[in-house]
Short mmCIF file of C-alpha atoms in Angstrom, two decimals:
data_model
loop_
_atom_site.label_atom_id
_atom_site.label_comp_id
_atom_site.label_asym_id
_atom_site.label_seq_id
_atom_site.Cartn_x
_atom_site.Cartn_y
_atom_site.Cartn_z
CA UNK T 1 0.00 0.00 0.00
CA UNK T 2 2.90 2.38 0.67
CA UNK T 3 4.24 1.68 -2.83
CA UNK T 4 0.96 2.81 -4.39
CA UNK T 5 1.08 6.15 -2.55
CA UNK T 6 4.72 6.65 -3.49
CA UNK T 7 3.93 5.88 -7.14
CA UNK T 8 1.96 9.12 -7.55
CA UNK T 9 5.08 11.31 -7.50
CA UNK T 10 8.58 10.93 -8.91
CA UNK T 11 11.84 12.85 -8.89
CA UNK T 12 12.09 15.13 -11.91
CA UNK T 13 15.53 13.79 -12.92
CA UNK T 14 14.25 10.22 -12.92
CA UNK T 15 11.11 11.23 -14.83
CA UNK T 16 13.12 13.01 -17.55
CA UNK T 17 15.29 9.90 -17.89
CA UNK T 18 12.36 7.46 -17.88
CA UNK T 19 10.58 9.58 -20.52
CA UNK T 20 13.76 9.37 -22.65
CA UNK T 21 14.39 13.10 -22.96
CA UNK T 22 17.99 12.56 -21.81
CA UNK T 23 20.34 9.60 -22.24
CA UNK T 24 21.49 9.31 -18.64
CA UNK T 25 20.16 10.30 -15.27
CA UNK T 26 23.36 12.26 -14.63
CA UNK T 27 22.56 14.43 -17.66
CA UNK T 28 19.06 15.01 -16.29
CA UNK T 29 20.52 16.05 -12.94
CA UNK T 30 22.95 18.42 -14.64
CA UNK T 31 20.09 19.97 -16.65
CA UNK T 32 18.12 20.61 -13.47
CA UNK T 33 21.07 21.95 -11.47
CA UNK T 34 21.86 24.46 -14.23
CA UNK T 35 18.31 25.82 -13.91
CA UNK T 36 17.21 24.71 -17.38
CA UNK T 37 14.04 22.94 -16.17
CA UNK T 38 10.76 24.47 -15.02
CA UNK T 39 7.86 22.71 -13.37
CA UNK T 40 4.54 24.56 -13.53
CA UNK T 41 6.39 27.71 -14.68
CA UNK T 42 8.71 27.67 -11.64
CA UNK T 43 12.44 27.21 -12.24
CA UNK T 44 13.83 24.34 -10.22
CA UNK T 45 17.45 23.67 -9.33
CA UNK T 46 17.19 20.48 -7.26
CA UNK T 47 17.00 17.10 -9.01
CA UNK T 48 14.97 15.78 -6.07
CA UNK T 49 12.03 18.06 -6.93
CA UNK T 50 8.99 15.84 -7.50
CA UNK T 51 6.55 15.78 -10.38
CA UNK T 52 3.15 14.14 -10.55
CA UNK T 53 0.51 13.64 -13.25
CA UNK T 54 -0.89 16.99 -14.35
CA UNK T 55 2.35 18.94 -13.86
CA UNK T 56 3.73 20.90 -16.81
CA UNK T 57 7.47 20.46 -17.35
CA UNK T 58 9.40 22.73 -19.72
CA UNK T 59 13.07 22.45 -20.61
CA UNK T 60 15.59 22.99 -23.39
CA UNK T 61 16.26 19.82 -25.37
CA UNK T 62 18.64 19.82 -28.35
CA UNK T 63 18.17 23.53 -29.09
CA UNK T 64 14.38 23.23 -28.83
CA UNK T 65 12.15 24.22 -25.97
CA UNK T 66 9.99 21.28 -24.94
CA UNK T 67 6.79 21.84 -23.00
CA UNK T 68 5.13 18.62 -21.89
CA UNK T 69 2.47 17.57 -19.44
CA UNK T 70 3.22 14.67 -17.12
CA UNK T 71 0.60 12.00 -17.78
CA UNK T 72 2.09 9.26 -15.61
CA UNK T 73 5.16 8.48 -13.55
CA UNK T 74 7.44 5.73 -14.75
CA UNK T 75 8.42 2.48 -13.13
CA UNK T 76 11.36 1.78 -15.45
CA UNK T 77 13.19 3.19 -18.45
CA UNK T 78 11.51 1.12 -21.11
CA UNK T 79 11.40 1.33 -24.89
CA UNK T 80 10.43 4.57 -26.65
CA UNK T 81 6.76 3.63 -27.24
CA UNK T 82 6.39 2.97 -23.52
CA UNK T 83 8.17 6.23 -22.65
CA UNK T 84 5.78 8.25 -24.85
CA UNK T 85 2.92 7.17 -22.60
CA UNK T 86 4.45 9.15 -19.70
CA UNK T 87 3.85 12.58 -21.28
CA UNK T 88 2.08 14.51 -23.97
CA UNK T 89 3.46 17.55 -25.74
CA UNK T 90 1.54 20.74 -25.17
CA UNK T 91 2.95 22.58 -28.18
CA UNK T 92 4.34 20.08 -30.67
CA UNK T 93 6.20 21.61 -33.60
CA UNK T 94 3.70 22.63 -36.21
CA UNK T 95 3.99 24.42 -39.49
CA UNK T 96 2.85 27.83 -38.24
CA UNK T 97 3.74 30.67 -40.59
CA UNK T 98 6.94 32.64 -40.05
CA UNK T 99 6.61 35.85 -38.10
CA UNK T 100 4.42 34.40 -35.36
CA UNK T 101 7.30 33.17 -33.23
CA UNK T 102 7.53 34.04 -29.56
CA UNK T 103 11.06 32.75 -28.96
CA UNK T 104 14.10 34.51 -30.41
CA UNK T 105 16.12 31.32 -31.10
CA UNK T 106 13.62 29.76 -33.49
CA UNK T 107 12.11 32.46 -35.74
CA UNK T 108 10.37 29.96 -38.04
CA UNK T 109 8.50 28.02 -35.33
CA UNK T 110 6.10 29.17 -32.63
CA UNK T 111 6.86 27.84 -29.19
CA UNK T 112 5.12 28.28 -25.91
CA UNK T 113 6.29 31.01 -23.60
CA UNK T 114 6.55 30.03 -19.98
CA UNK T 115 3.81 32.55 -19.13
CA UNK T 116 1.19 30.72 -21.22
CA UNK T 117 -1.50 29.00 -19.22
CA UNK T 118 -1.10 25.23 -19.09
CA UNK T 119 -3.41 23.37 -21.46
CA UNK T 120 -5.03 20.04 -20.86
CA UNK T 121 -3.72 17.24 -22.99
CA UNK T 122 -5.83 14.50 -24.47
CA UNK T 123 -4.32 11.15 -25.31
CA UNK T 124 -5.27 10.44 -28.92
CA UNK T 125 -3.19 7.34 -29.56
CA UNK T 126 -4.16 3.72 -29.31
CA UNK T 127 -3.87 2.13 -25.88
CA UNK T 128 -0.76 0.00 -25.40
CA UNK T 129 -1.01 -3.57 -26.63
CA UNK T 130 -1.76 -5.93 -23.73
CA UNK T 131 -0.56 -8.97 -25.66
CA UNK T 132 -2.50 -12.21 -25.89
CA UNK T 133 -4.63 -12.33 -22.80
#
């Protein structure tokens, strides 16, 4: 019963690693310590900060700003299709016309500013395959 209660939250460095945004947990910790991660629009600097479903996490990933909503906490670092079930992107890259950008590093793409209100995310994919039951 204690494991079920503890499963509702997870350290942000572990979550970033489980969701496959970084290759190692040490890289996730370094990203957080440098102040490059925000949870619910608040900059965090401690890798032990916890996230839970419904939180909005934003960070810089390979010269792109990623804004995702935590859908679930992970139990392991599984394959990519399993990792995609842990989050949903709030502002995926779309072909919005040039000139509507809000971030100076990417003039041809519109990205979310950290002052935007969080949006609810709907899972539109197929549920994971349960195998032959």
